[in-house]
Short mmCIF file of C-alpha atoms and ligand atoms in Angstrom, two decimals:
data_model
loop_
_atom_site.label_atom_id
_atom_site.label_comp_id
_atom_site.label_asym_id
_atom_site.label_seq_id
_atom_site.Cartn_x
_atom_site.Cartn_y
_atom_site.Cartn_z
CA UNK A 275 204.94 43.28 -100.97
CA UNK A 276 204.16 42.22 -104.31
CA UNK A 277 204.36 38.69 -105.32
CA UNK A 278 207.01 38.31 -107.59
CA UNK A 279 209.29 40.22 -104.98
CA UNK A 280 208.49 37.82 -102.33
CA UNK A 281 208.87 34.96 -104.76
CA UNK A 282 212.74 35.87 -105.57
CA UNK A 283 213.70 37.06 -101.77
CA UNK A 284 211.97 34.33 -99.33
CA UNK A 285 215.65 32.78 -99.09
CA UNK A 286 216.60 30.21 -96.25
CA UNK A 287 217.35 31.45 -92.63
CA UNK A 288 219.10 29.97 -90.17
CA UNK A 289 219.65 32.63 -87.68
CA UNK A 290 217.11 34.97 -85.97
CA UNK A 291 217.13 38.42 -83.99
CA UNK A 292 215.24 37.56 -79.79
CA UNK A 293 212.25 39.18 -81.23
CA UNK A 294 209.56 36.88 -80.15
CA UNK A 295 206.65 35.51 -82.83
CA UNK A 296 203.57 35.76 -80.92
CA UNK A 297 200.92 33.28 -81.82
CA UNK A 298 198.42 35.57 -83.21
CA UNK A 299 200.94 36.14 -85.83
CA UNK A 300 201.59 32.09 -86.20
CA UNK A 301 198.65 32.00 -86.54
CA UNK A 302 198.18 33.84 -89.76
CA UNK A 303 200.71 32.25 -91.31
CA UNK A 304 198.77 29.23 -90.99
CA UNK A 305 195.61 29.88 -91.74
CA UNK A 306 197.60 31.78 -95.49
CA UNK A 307 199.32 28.55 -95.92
CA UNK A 308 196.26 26.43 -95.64
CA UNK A 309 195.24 27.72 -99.17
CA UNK A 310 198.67 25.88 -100.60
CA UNK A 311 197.52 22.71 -103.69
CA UNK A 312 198.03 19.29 -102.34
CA UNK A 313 196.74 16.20 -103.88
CA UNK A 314 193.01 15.37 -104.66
CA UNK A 315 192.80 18.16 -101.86
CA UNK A 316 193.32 15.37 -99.24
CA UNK A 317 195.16 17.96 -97.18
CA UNK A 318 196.73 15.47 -95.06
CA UNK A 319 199.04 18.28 -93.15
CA UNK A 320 199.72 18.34 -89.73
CA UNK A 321 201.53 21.43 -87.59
CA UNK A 322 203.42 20.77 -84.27
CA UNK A 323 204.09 24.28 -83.21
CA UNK A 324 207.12 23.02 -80.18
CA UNK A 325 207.47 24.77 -77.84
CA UNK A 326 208.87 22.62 -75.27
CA UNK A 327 212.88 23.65 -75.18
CA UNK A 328 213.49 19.98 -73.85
CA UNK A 329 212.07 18.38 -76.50
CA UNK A 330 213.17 20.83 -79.33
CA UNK A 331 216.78 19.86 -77.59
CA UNK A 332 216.52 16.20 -78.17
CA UNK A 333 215.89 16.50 -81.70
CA UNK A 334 219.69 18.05 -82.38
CA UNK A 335 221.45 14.63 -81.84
CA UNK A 336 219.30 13.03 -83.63
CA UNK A 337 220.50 14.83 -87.13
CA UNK A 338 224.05 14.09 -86.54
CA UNK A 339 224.38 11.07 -88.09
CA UNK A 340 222.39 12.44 -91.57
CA UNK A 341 224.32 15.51 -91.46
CA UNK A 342 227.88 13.80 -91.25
CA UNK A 343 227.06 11.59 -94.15
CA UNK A 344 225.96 14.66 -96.34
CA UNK A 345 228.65 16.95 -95.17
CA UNK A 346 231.32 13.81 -95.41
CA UNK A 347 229.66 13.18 -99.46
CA UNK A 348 229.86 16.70 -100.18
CA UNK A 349 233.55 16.79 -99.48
CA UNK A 350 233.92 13.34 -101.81
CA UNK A 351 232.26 15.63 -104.71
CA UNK A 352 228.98 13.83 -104.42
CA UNK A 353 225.21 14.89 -104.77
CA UNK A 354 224.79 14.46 -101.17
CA UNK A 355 221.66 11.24 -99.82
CA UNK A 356 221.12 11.37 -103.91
CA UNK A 357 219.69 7.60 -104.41
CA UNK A 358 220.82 6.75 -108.26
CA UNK A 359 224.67 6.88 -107.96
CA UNK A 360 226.43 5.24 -104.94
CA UNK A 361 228.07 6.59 -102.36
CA UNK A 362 231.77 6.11 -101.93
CA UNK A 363 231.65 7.49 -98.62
CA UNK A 364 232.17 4.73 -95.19
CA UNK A 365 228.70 5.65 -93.96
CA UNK A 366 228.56 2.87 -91.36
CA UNK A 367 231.97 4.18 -89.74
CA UNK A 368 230.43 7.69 -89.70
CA UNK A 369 227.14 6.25 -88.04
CA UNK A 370 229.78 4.16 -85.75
CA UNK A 371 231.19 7.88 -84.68
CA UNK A 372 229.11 9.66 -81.67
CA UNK A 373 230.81 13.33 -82.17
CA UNK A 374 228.95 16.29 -81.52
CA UNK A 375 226.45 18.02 -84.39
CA UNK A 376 228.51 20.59 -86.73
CA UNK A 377 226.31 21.06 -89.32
CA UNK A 378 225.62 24.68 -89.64
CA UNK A 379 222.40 26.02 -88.34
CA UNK A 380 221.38 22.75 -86.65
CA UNK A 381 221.72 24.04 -82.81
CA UNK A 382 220.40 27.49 -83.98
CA UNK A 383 217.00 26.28 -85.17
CA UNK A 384 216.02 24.67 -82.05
CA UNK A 385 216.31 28.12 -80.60
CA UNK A 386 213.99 29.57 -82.98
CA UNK A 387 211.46 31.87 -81.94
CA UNK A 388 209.09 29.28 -83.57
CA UNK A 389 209.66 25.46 -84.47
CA UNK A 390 207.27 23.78 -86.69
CA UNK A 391 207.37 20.25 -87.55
CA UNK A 392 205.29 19.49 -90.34
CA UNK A 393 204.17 15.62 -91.08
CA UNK A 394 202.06 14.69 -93.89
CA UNK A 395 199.15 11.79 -93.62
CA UNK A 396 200.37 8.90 -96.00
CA UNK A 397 196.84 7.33 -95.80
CA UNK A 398 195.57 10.09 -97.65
CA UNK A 399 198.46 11.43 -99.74
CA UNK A 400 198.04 10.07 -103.76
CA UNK A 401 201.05 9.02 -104.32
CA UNK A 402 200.78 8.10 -108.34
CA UNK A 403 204.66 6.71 -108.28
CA UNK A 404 204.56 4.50 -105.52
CA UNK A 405 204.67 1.50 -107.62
CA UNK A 406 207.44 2.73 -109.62
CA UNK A 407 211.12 1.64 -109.36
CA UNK A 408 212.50 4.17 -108.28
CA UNK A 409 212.34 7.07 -104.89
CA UNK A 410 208.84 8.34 -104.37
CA UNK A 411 208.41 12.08 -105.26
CA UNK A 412 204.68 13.14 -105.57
CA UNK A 413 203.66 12.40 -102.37
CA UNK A 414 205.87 15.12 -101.45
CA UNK A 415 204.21 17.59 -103.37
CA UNK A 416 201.54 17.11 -100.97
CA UNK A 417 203.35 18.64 -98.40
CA UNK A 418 206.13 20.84 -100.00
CA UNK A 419 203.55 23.64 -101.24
CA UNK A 420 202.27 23.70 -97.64
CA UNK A 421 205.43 24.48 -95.98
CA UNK A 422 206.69 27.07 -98.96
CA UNK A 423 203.08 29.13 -98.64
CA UNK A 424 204.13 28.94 -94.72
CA UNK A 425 207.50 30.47 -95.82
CA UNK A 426 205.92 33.13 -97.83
CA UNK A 427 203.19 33.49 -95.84
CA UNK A 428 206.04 34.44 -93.34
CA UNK A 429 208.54 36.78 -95.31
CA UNK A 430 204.46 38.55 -95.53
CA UNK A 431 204.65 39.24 -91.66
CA UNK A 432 208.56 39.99 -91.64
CA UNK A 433 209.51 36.49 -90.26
CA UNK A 434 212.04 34.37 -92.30
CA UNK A 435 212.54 30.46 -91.76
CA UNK A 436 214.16 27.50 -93.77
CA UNK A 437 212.15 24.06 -94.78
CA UNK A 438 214.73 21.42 -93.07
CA UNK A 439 214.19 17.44 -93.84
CA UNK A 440 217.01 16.59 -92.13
CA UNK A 441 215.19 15.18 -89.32
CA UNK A 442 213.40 12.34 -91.57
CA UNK A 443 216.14 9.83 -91.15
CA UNK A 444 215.13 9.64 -87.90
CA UNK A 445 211.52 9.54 -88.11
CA UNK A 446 210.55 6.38 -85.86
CA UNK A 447 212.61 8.18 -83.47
CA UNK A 448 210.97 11.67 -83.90
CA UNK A 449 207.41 10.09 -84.25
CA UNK A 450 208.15 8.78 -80.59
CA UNK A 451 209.69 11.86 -79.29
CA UNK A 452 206.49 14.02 -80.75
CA UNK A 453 203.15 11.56 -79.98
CA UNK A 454 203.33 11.27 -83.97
CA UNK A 455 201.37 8.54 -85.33
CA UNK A 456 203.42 5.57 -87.93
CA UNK A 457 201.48 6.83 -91.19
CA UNK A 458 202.61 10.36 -91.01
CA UNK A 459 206.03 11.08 -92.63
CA UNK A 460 207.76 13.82 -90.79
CA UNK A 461 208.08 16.17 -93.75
CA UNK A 462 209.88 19.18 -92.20
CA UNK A 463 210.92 21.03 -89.45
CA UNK A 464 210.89 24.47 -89.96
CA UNK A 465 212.06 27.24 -88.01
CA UNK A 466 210.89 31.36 -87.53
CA UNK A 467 211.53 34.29 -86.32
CA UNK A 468 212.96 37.61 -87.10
CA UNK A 469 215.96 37.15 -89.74
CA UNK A 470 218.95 39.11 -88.71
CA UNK A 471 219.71 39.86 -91.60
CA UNK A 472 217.08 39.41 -94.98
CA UNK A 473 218.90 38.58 -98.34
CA UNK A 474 217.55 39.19 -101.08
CA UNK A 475 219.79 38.04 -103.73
CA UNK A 476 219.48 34.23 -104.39
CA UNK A 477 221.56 32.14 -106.11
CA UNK A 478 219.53 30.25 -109.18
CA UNK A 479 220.38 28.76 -112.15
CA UNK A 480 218.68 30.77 -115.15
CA UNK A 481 215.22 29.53 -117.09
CA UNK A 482 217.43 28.54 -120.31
CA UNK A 483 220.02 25.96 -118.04
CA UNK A 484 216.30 23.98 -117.51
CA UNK A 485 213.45 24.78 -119.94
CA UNK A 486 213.60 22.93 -123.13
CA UNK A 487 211.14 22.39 -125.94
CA UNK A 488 209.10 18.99 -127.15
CA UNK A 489 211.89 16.66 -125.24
CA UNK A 490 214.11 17.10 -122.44
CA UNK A 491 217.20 17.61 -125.19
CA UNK A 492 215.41 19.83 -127.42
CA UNK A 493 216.18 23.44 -127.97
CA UNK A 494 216.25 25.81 -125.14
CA UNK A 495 213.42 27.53 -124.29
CA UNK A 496 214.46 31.12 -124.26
CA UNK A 497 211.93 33.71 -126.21
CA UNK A 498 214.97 36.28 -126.80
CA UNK A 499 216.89 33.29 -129.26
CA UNK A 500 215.47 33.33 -132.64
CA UNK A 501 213.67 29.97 -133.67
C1 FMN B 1264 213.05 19.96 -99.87
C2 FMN B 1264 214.08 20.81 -99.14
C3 FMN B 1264 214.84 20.22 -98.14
C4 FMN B 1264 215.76 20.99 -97.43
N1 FMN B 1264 216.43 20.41 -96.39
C5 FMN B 1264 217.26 21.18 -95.64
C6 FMN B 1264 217.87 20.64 -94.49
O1 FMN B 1264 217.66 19.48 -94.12
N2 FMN B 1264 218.69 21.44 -93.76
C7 FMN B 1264 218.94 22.74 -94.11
O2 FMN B 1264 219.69 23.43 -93.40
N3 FMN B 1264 218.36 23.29 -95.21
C8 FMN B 1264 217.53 22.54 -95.97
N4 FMN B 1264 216.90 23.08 -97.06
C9 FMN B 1264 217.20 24.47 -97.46
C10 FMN B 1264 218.09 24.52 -98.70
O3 FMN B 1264 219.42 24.26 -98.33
C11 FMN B 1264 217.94 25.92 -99.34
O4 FMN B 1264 216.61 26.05 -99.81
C12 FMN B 1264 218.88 26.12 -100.52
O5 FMN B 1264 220.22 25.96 -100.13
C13 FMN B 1264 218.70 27.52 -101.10
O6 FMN B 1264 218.96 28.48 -100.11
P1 FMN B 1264 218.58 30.02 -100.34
O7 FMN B 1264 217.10 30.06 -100.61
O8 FMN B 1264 218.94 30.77 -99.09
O9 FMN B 1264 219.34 30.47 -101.53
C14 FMN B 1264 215.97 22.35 -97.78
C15 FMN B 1264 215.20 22.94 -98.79
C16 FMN B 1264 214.25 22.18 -99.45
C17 FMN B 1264 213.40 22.85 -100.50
#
């Protein structure tokens, strides 16, 4: 597959044929995704392939919560856990609330073929915003390329997945559950196996909705308008 094919069609799955993923096979994903940028090369990644089906279980109540606040702020018309503009959703009465997990694809993914949760190593991670006043965002990029190279390492062996972060609203909770030690942020929980069904038209805003030129309002970037 060339790249520029697997860069438009590795979309998200969330449901999987029984195929099994045998580890040989997980294993090459890995050791692709390994290449992925990270900062000052600190590579502060760490893979939990789960395979326990007890343990993958007791993650799915802990996303309820996190899940009924987004799906509860997406029906207001919000940007859902977006931290500049306030919620005007209850979200104490929905934490209050003990109902069962709806979110779509949330009991599938524990049934993966494969479940990786990812965690990234914030005592080596340069974060260059962290005094800043506002949500932390390179420290992430630490992490993010690491889990897409394991999604396209992936679509390269016929596997699909989708990079969850649902579960990091819970993290004290899933750092106990998983043996995971206080200074690594649980980054993602991603799931594989063989897609039912593999899309390959994604839905993306074009280049000239985003690329400007010299400032953010300049003129769009866009080679086919004359300058
Ligand atoms: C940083 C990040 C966090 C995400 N978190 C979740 C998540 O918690 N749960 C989930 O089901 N999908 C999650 N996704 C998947 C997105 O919903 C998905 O990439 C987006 O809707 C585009 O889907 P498509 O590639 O199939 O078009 C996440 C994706 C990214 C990149």
């Amino acid at each position: 597959m060339d790249l520029y094919t697997a860069l438009r069609t590795t979309f998200s799955c969330r449901s999987w044929t029984d195929d099994p993923v045998d580890d040989e096979t997980l294993y090459r994903v890995l050791e692709q995704a390994r290449f992925a940028p990270n900062g000052g090369n600190r590579q502060g990644q760490h893979v939990i392939v789960l395979k326990d089906k007890d343990k993958r279980r007791q993650l799915v109540p802990l996303v309820r919560e996190g899940t009924d606040i987004y799906m509860a702020q997406v029906a207001a018309g919000e940007a859902p856990w977006n931290s500049i503009v306030p919620t005007t959703v209850d979200e104490a009465a929905i934490r209050a609330d003990d109902g069962p997990v709806t979110f779509p694809g949330v009991n599938e993914m524990v049934d993966a073929p494969v479940v990786l949760i990812i965690t990234l190593d914030l005592s080596v991670a340069a974060s260059f915003d962290k005094e800043l006043d506002r949500i932390g965002v390179i420290s992430g990029g630490s992490i993010y390329p690491f889990v897409w190279s394991i999604l396209l390492a992936a679509r390269g062996e016929g596997l699909a997945g989708v990079p969850t972060t649902y579960l990091a609203e819970k993290e004290p909770e899933v750092q106990k559950l998983l043996g995971i030690p206080e200074h690594h942020a649980v980054a993602a929980l991603v799931p594989l196996g063989v897609p039912v069904k593999q899309l390959t038209k994604l839905r993306r805003n074009p280049v000239s909705s985003f690329a400007t030129i010299d400032t953010f309002d300049g003129p769009v970037f866009d080679p086919a308008i004359e300058g």
